[in-house]
Amino acid sequence: MRRSREDAAETRRAAVEAAARLYRARGLEGVSIGDVMAEVGMTVGGFYRHFESREALVAEACARAFAESSQGHAAAVDARGRAQPIEVLLARYLSAAHRDAPAAGCPLPALVSELSHQAPPVRRTFTEGVRDMLHGIERATPGAGAEARLALLASLVGAVALARAVDDPALRDRLLSDTRGYWKRRLTKPRRRRRPAKRSA
Amino acid sequence: MRRSREDAAETRRAAVEAAARLYRARGLEGVSIGDVMAEVGMTVGGFYRHFESREALVAEACARAFAESSQGHAAAVDARGRAQPIEVLLARYLSAAHRDAPAAGCPLPALVSELSHQAPPVRRTFTEGVRDMLHGIERATPGAGAEARLALLASLVGAVALARAVDDPALRDRLLSDTRGYWKRRLTKPRRRRRPAKRSA
DNA sequence: TGTACATCAGTGAACGCGCGTTCACTGATGTAC
DNA sequence: TGTACATCAGTGAACGCGCGTTCACTGATGTAC
């Protein structure tokens, strides 16, 4: 039952996309090759026509997940190429919608603590993803220092990961809203609408 | 080969302790019951004399890991029961030593992203651990607001988890030191050695 | 205190299961003439 | 353009393996008298 080259390429693409979703939703250990192939309507056997090993798929799916999600909130660049204000990034990243839909969200909170046990190629991909997100933050916080940016990155990832892990609804919400409130105040305090007003003039 | 009641209790205790270490080091999916029993010098069969199931051990080992680690840096209480200053908590939690020894460290960064896939009892235990750590932070930051404390909690967990996940040594260090630098400045800015100095007196 | 027996902590083999990977096979697609 | 053949995407069964759990067994410990 050979398929055309286009069909085959599409199968491969769909498998990577499905894996990128499933891994974020259930974790790297929670998804088998059979799960991924079933998701694209095929059986396990065909997998090895497209990928050398399970690990190869994991690495590729991670890369794809980062690409997808940085087109979303993390990119912080709008349709006209302007950096989006930090408020938008905070509101999107630290939203209940993001917390409740890991399959379509940022791979960082979904996979952080599994990653130290992964093979080098996967960790390399992940590291690139962290750098990408840091660049997004830099674009969105022109006035902030390097330390604040790293602390913000850690805070975003930690808040979403914790909000997903915890089982108390109130705490799940507070983790997001308080973290959002803190950084919004910190990073938009000056409120320079036109110019900063002099202190007593 | 029956053992005395004391020996049996010690076996159980040692198994929980070993599991608490192994789970933090290798993740919940990376440790089998055989691994845990081998660590205490026994074979798999004996396991079910002490625990109802694997899941029961996971929940208990999580609780134990939190108890251990809150006696360490997270407690923020010294030998005389005084709350330790926030600098000490930051320096310990965001240290290379903590990053490089997950087996003895805080379970939060070690297990966060695996937790949303765990059974209810494990998540409940974990949630308690998050609350404990938040209380530790509250004791160490008497002047801070609720939002800052949640943001700090998220930042601590995120920074250590990311620092472990990433494979670039420079970034591994920056995640810790910049996050530490940011919060130290934020939370100890006033520098009131004795009293705050009046602005122009 | 001493003896007889029940208990049960730990052993090690066995179970069913799901996993990653391999393989002989099939038949539509691609290619050479 | 038409035909003959090689290619190879996908199938489905099989493999070896490690896992969580069960079980008959063992012999030291605990208990009843």
XYZ file of C-alpha atoms (C1' of nucleotides) in Angstrom:
468
model
C 0.000 0.000 0.000
C 2.605 2.515 -0.976
C 1.553 6.192 -0.826
C 2.709 9.086 -2.956
C 5.682 11.130 -1.795
C 3.358 13.978 -0.845
C 1.188 11.664 1.237
C 4.247 10.254 2.951
C 5.569 13.717 3.762
C 2.157 14.619 5.140
C 2.130 11.485 7.319
C 5.463 12.444 8.782
C 4.410 16.016 9.404
C 1.169 14.898 11.040
C 3.051 12.451 13.289
C 5.393 15.180 14.526
C 2.466 17.512 15.117
C 0.484 14.853 16.993
C 3.534 13.988 19.086
C 4.132 17.663 19.896
C 0.573 17.865 21.207
C 0.514 14.544 23.044
C 3.879 14.992 24.761
C 2.807 18.364 26.160
C -0.516 16.960 27.311
C 0.659 13.694 28.879
C 4.411 14.037 29.333
C 7.193 12.341 27.404
C 6.820 9.047 29.284
C 3.059 9.049 28.950
C 2.924 8.691 25.168
C 3.908 5.610 23.163
C 4.787 5.377 19.482
C 1.527 3.481 19.029
C -0.375 6.417 20.524
C 1.219 8.828 18.080
C 0.631 6.635 15.024
C -2.964 5.924 16.060
C -3.483 9.686 16.297
C -2.619 10.010 12.608
C -4.719 6.971 11.719
C -1.944 4.429 11.175
C -0.295 1.434 12.803
C 3.027 1.239 14.631
C 4.938 -0.564 11.903
C 5.077 2.416 9.580
C 6.764 4.599 12.160
C 10.281 3.508 11.278
C 9.877 4.568 7.640
C 9.964 8.135 8.966
C 12.015 8.208 12.158
C 15.163 6.485 13.258
C 13.954 5.950 16.813
C 11.554 7.129 19.434
C 14.157 9.549 20.717
C 14.419 11.174 17.276
C 10.682 11.835 17.321
C 10.864 13.299 20.817
C 13.560 15.759 19.759
C 11.673 16.757 16.623
C 8.350 17.058 18.433
C 9.975 19.311 21.043
C 11.332 21.592 18.345
C 7.916 21.701 16.700
C 6.198 22.479 20.010
C 8.521 25.437 20.563
C 7.962 26.710 17.042
C 4.182 26.476 17.452
C 4.066 28.112 20.836
C 6.419 30.952 19.983
C 4.066 31.824 17.130
C 1.536 32.110 19.927
C 2.070 34.066 23.138
C 5.793 33.654 23.574
C 6.813 35.427 20.385
C 5.494 38.733 21.633
C 5.487 40.058 18.099
C 2.242 41.116 16.437
C 1.180 40.860 12.786
C 3.099 43.985 11.815
C 6.302 42.809 13.469
C 6.082 45.139 16.455
C 7.017 43.786 19.816
C 3.880 43.322 21.897
C 3.708 45.047 25.236
C 4.637 42.945 28.238
C 1.046 43.096 29.534
C -0.110 41.029 26.580
C 2.576 38.418 27.114
C 1.770 38.185 30.831
C -1.984 37.996 30.260
C -1.638 35.228 27.692
C 1.067 33.167 29.325
C -0.354 33.362 32.845
C -3.961 32.688 31.801
C -6.281 29.902 32.916
C -6.659 29.045 29.225
C -2.924 28.383 28.907
C -2.856 26.424 32.154
C -5.794 24.281 31.074
C -4.608 23.563 27.528
C -1.038 22.310 27.832
C -1.296 20.456 24.506
C -1.317 23.751 22.635
C 0.824 25.735 25.057
C 4.455 26.432 25.845
C 6.536 23.244 26.189
C 8.613 24.685 29.021
C 6.173 24.296 31.926
C 4.817 21.078 30.395
C 8.179 19.321 30.246
C 10.761 21.102 32.457
C 11.244 18.561 35.152
C 11.255 15.598 32.768
C 14.027 17.098 30.726
C 17.039 16.494 32.915
C 16.478 12.763 32.281
C 16.405 13.077 28.494
C 19.105 12.350 25.925
C 21.461 15.130 24.750
C 19.676 15.960 21.451
C 16.385 16.538 23.287
C 18.063 18.724 25.891
C 19.776 20.750 23.175
C 16.428 21.426 21.486
C 14.927 22.393 24.809
C 17.789 24.768 25.579
C 17.200 26.512 22.257
C 13.565 26.884 23.241
C 14.542 28.515 26.519
C 16.774 30.965 24.658
C 13.964 31.767 22.216
C 11.600 32.524 25.019
C 14.218 34.694 26.705
C 14.589 36.662 23.461
C 10.828 37.128 23.349
C 10.954 38.488 26.883
C 13.826 40.817 25.993
C 11.843 42.260 23.085
C 8.819 42.789 25.321
C 10.750 44.415 28.204
C 12.999 47.054 26.635
C 13.601 48.836 29.926
C 14.291 45.852 32.163
C 17.664 44.524 33.306
C 19.079 41.085 32.595
C 18.405 39.865 36.126
C 14.746 40.878 36.019
C 14.323 39.099 32.693
C 15.715 35.806 33.934
C 13.662 36.054 37.120
C 10.580 36.742 34.989
C 11.283 33.767 32.722
C 11.670 31.490 35.745
C 8.522 32.950 37.275
C 6.398 32.399 34.157
C 7.473 28.806 33.731
C 7.253 28.044 37.453
C 3.809 29.591 37.870
C 2.211 27.686 34.989
C 3.887 24.399 35.944
C 2.837 24.758 39.592
C -0.692 25.870 38.687
C -1.072 22.668 36.677
C 0.410 20.437 39.376
C -1.579 21.669 42.343
C -5.097 20.328 43.020
C -6.667 23.194 44.962
C -8.644 25.412 42.553
C -8.059 28.575 44.582
C -4.296 28.045 44.640
C -4.304 27.140 40.934
C -5.812 30.552 40.226
C -3.722 32.536 42.692
C -0.468 31.191 41.296
C -1.370 32.703 37.941
C -3.109 35.916 38.970
C -0.694 36.932 41.738
C 2.343 36.240 39.589
C 0.726 38.218 36.774
C -0.179 41.067 39.119
C 3.318 41.252 40.554
C 5.113 41.441 37.222
C 2.604 43.768 35.650
C 3.138 46.261 38.470
C 6.920 45.802 38.407
C 7.341 46.181 34.689
C 4.807 48.874 33.895
C 5.113 50.987 37.045
C 6.504 54.192 35.526
C 3.361 54.618 33.378
C 5.063 57.018 31.019
C 2.083 57.735 28.780
C 3.869 60.517 26.902
C 6.805 61.536 29.055
C 7.684 60.814 32.632
C 6.502 63.689 34.818
C 9.273 65.460 36.739
C 9.086 64.882 40.460
C 7.992 68.375 41.582
C 7.493 70.721 38.685
C 13.164 -15.456 57.071
C 10.895 -13.363 59.224
C 12.431 -10.247 60.809
C 11.569 -8.600 64.103
C 8.941 -5.874 64.157
C 11.656 -3.260 64.610
C 13.569 -4.568 61.606
C 10.414 -4.560 59.532
C 9.589 -0.996 60.499
C 13.138 -0.012 59.616
C 12.826 -1.698 56.216
C 9.689 0.273 55.493
C 11.253 3.525 56.617
C 14.365 2.905 54.540
C 12.252 2.109 51.465
C 10.347 5.385 51.754
C 13.584 7.270 52.245
C 15.248 5.601 49.261
C 12.193 6.251 47.110
C 12.127 9.905 48.146
C 15.736 10.214 46.977
C 15.400 8.189 43.783
C 12.186 9.865 42.595
C 13.749 13.306 42.938
C 16.897 12.181 41.151
C 15.343 10.261 38.248
C 11.690 11.279 38.151
C 8.637 9.255 39.138
C 8.637 7.240 35.893
C 12.352 6.570 36.062
C 12.308 4.447 39.217
C 10.838 0.943 39.553
C 9.806 -0.882 42.699
C 12.758 -3.180 42.086
C 15.099 -0.171 42.111
C 13.760 0.976 45.455
C 13.934 -2.469 47.084
C 17.424 -3.071 45.708
C 18.469 0.237 47.280
C 17.527 -1.114 50.706
C 19.180 -4.471 49.958
C 16.068 -6.539 49.321
C 14.086 -8.145 46.527
C 10.826 -7.023 44.925
C 8.591 -9.619 46.542
C 8.784 -8.107 50.001
C 7.486 -4.770 48.825
C 3.814 -5.668 49.200
C 4.225 -6.528 52.885
C 4.677 -2.778 53.425
C 2.767 -0.926 50.716
C -0.552 -1.479 49.026
C 0.697 -0.405 45.623
C 3.326 1.551 43.794
C 1.126 4.608 43.922
C 0.959 4.416 47.723
C 4.753 4.502 47.864
C 4.891 7.459 45.499
C 2.516 9.467 47.678
C 4.407 8.591 50.851
C 7.804 9.262 49.308
C 6.608 12.682 48.134
C 5.467 13.572 51.634
C 8.802 12.431 53.020
C 10.739 14.429 50.428
C 8.862 17.583 51.414
C 9.463 16.936 55.094
C 13.195 16.409 54.486
C 13.650 19.422 52.310
C 11.670 21.792 54.489
C 14.024 20.876 57.319
C 16.707 22.104 54.916
C 16.571 25.386 53.025
C 12.804 25.737 52.596
C 11.958 25.921 56.283
C 13.752 29.210 56.697
C 13.822 28.684 60.437
C 17.112 28.388 62.308
C 17.990 26.291 65.353
C 16.478 28.800 67.757
C 13.220 28.984 65.820
C 13.856 32.412 64.323
C 12.890 32.955 60.719
C 15.997 33.114 58.584
C 16.515 36.166 56.440
C 15.411 35.900 52.836
C 19.033 36.151 51.641
C 19.790 32.789 53.209
C 16.782 31.143 51.601
C 17.691 32.598 48.194
C 21.352 31.645 48.477
C 20.520 28.066 49.418
C 17.623 27.426 47.101
C 19.188 29.059 44.058
C 22.625 27.495 44.527
C 24.574 25.274 42.141
C 24.689 22.732 44.965
C 20.908 22.509 45.080
C 20.679 22.365 41.290
C 23.250 19.575 41.121
C 21.870 17.439 43.946
C 18.169 16.993 43.201
C 18.048 13.777 45.234
C 18.446 15.751 48.452
C 16.683 18.920 47.332
C 13.218 20.390 47.088
C 10.743 18.071 45.352
C 8.973 20.947 43.622
C 11.434 21.655 40.797
C 12.282 17.946 40.568
C 8.704 16.807 39.969
C 6.488 19.763 38.976
C 5.743 18.894 35.420
C 5.241 15.197 36.101
C 2.629 15.922 38.713
C -0.348 16.828 36.611
C -0.338 13.218 35.371
C -0.355 11.686 38.837
C -3.217 10.210 40.853
C -5.218 12.398 43.289
C -3.437 11.316 46.524
C -0.046 12.233 45.060
C -1.328 15.598 43.880
C -2.822 16.309 47.284
C 0.514 15.632 48.967
C 2.260 17.842 46.463
C -0.229 20.660 47.003
C 0.483 20.513 50.728
C 4.172 20.808 49.909
C 3.547 23.916 47.840
C 1.607 25.479 50.720
C 4.410 24.621 53.151
C 6.966 26.288 50.964
C 4.731 29.331 50.608
C 4.523 29.552 54.402
C 8.304 29.370 54.587
C 8.497 32.259 52.134
C 5.948 34.248 54.117
C 8.009 33.856 57.280
C 11.148 34.956 55.456
C 9.573 37.987 53.785
C 7.660 39.861 56.482
C 7.417 43.043 54.462
C 6.417 41.641 51.094
C 2.932 41.483 49.580
C 1.029 38.354 48.622
C 1.654 38.888 44.905
C 5.401 39.196 45.357
C 5.459 36.012 47.426
C 3.654 33.941 44.816
C 5.843 35.390 42.074
C 8.910 34.543 44.162
C 7.719 30.981 44.764
C 7.141 30.493 41.038
C 10.503 32.037 40.273
C 12.412 29.796 42.688
C 10.841 26.613 41.379
C 11.094 27.688 37.737
C 14.727 28.754 37.993
C 15.944 25.507 39.567
C 13.864 23.337 37.224
C 15.074 25.234 34.149
C 18.682 25.277 35.356
C 18.558 21.487 35.585
C 16.874 21.037 32.211
C 19.114 23.244 30.110
C 22.432 21.903 28.759
C 24.451 25.114 28.361
C 26.633 25.621 31.459
C 26.555 29.420 31.194
C 22.773 29.503 31.012
C 22.512 26.964 33.838
C 24.465 29.373 36.033
C 22.749 32.573 34.882
C 19.296 31.175 35.588
C 20.281 30.777 39.230
C 22.483 33.807 39.778
C 20.342 36.347 37.926
C 17.159 35.150 39.585
C 18.934 35.307 42.937
C 20.301 38.762 42.190
C 16.925 40.095 41.136
C 15.051 38.925 44.234
C 17.806 39.857 46.627
C 17.717 43.421 45.352
C 13.921 43.535 45.334
C 13.424 42.139 48.798
C 16.285 43.742 50.702
C 16.389 47.139 48.969
C 15.519 49.388 51.950
C 18.627 48.235 53.873
C 17.235 49.350 57.208
C 20.243 48.447 59.361
C 18.789 50.060 62.498
C 16.059 52.372 61.295
C 15.196 53.683 57.891
C 16.933 57.041 57.382
C 14.599 59.957 56.696
C 14.831 61.287 53.187
C 16.510 64.648 53.956
C 17.348 65.032 57.583
C 11.452 -20.111 82.214
C 10.567 -23.625 78.481
C 8.108 -25.679 74.729
C 4.790 -25.894 70.581
C 2.741 -23.543 67.291
C 1.000 -19.580 64.613
C 2.479 -15.548 62.332
C 4.458 -13.056 58.868
C 8.924 -10.446 56.688
C 11.344 -11.524 52.988
C 12.533 -14.752 48.706
C 12.477 -15.652 43.978
C 9.893 -17.344 40.240
C 5.861 -16.565 37.619
C 1.884 -13.855 35.590
C 0.071 -10.637 32.076
C 0.899 -6.398 29.938
C 2.646 -2.610 27.187
C 6.566 -0.962 25.300
C 10.270 -0.061 21.336
C 11.884 -2.291 17.554
C 12.145 -5.713 13.616
C 10.460 -8.125 9.722
C 8.136 -10.514 5.857
C 4.670 -9.028 3.225
C 1.363 -6.040 0.058
C 0.248 -3.255 -3.513
C 0.128 1.513 -5.224
C 3.571 4.779 -6.941
C 7.538 6.080 -9.479
C 10.762 5.154 -13.248
C 13.105 3.247 -17.295
C 12.493 2.036 -21.797
C 1.869 7.586 -24.490
C 2.160 2.628 -22.908
C 4.241 -1.242 -20.606
C 7.348 -3.830 -17.190
C 9.586 -3.578 -13.231
C 11.703 -1.628 -9.036
C 10.697 0.983 -5.055
C 8.971 1.733 -0.719
C 4.832 3.560 2.599
C 2.166 1.194 5.425
C 0.440 -3.510 7.681
C 0.230 -6.572 11.401
C 2.450 -10.139 13.792
C 6.454 -11.246 16.326
C 10.691 -10.377 19.286
C 12.809 -9.469 23.824
C 12.469 -6.676 27.752
C 11.154 -4.435 32.049
C 7.421 -3.381 34.605
C 3.717 -3.970 38.664
C 1.696 -7.500 40.994
C 0.844 -12.320 42.824
C 2.075 -16.458 45.044
C 3.935 -20.697 47.211
C 7.488 -21.098 50.094
C 11.146 -20.260 54.134
C 12.366 -19.865 58.651
C 13.038 -16.545 62.400
C 9.998 -14.064 65.575
C 6.096 -13.643 68.576
C 2.647 -15.779 71.524
C -0.042 -19.074 74.235
C 0.279 -22.355 77.575
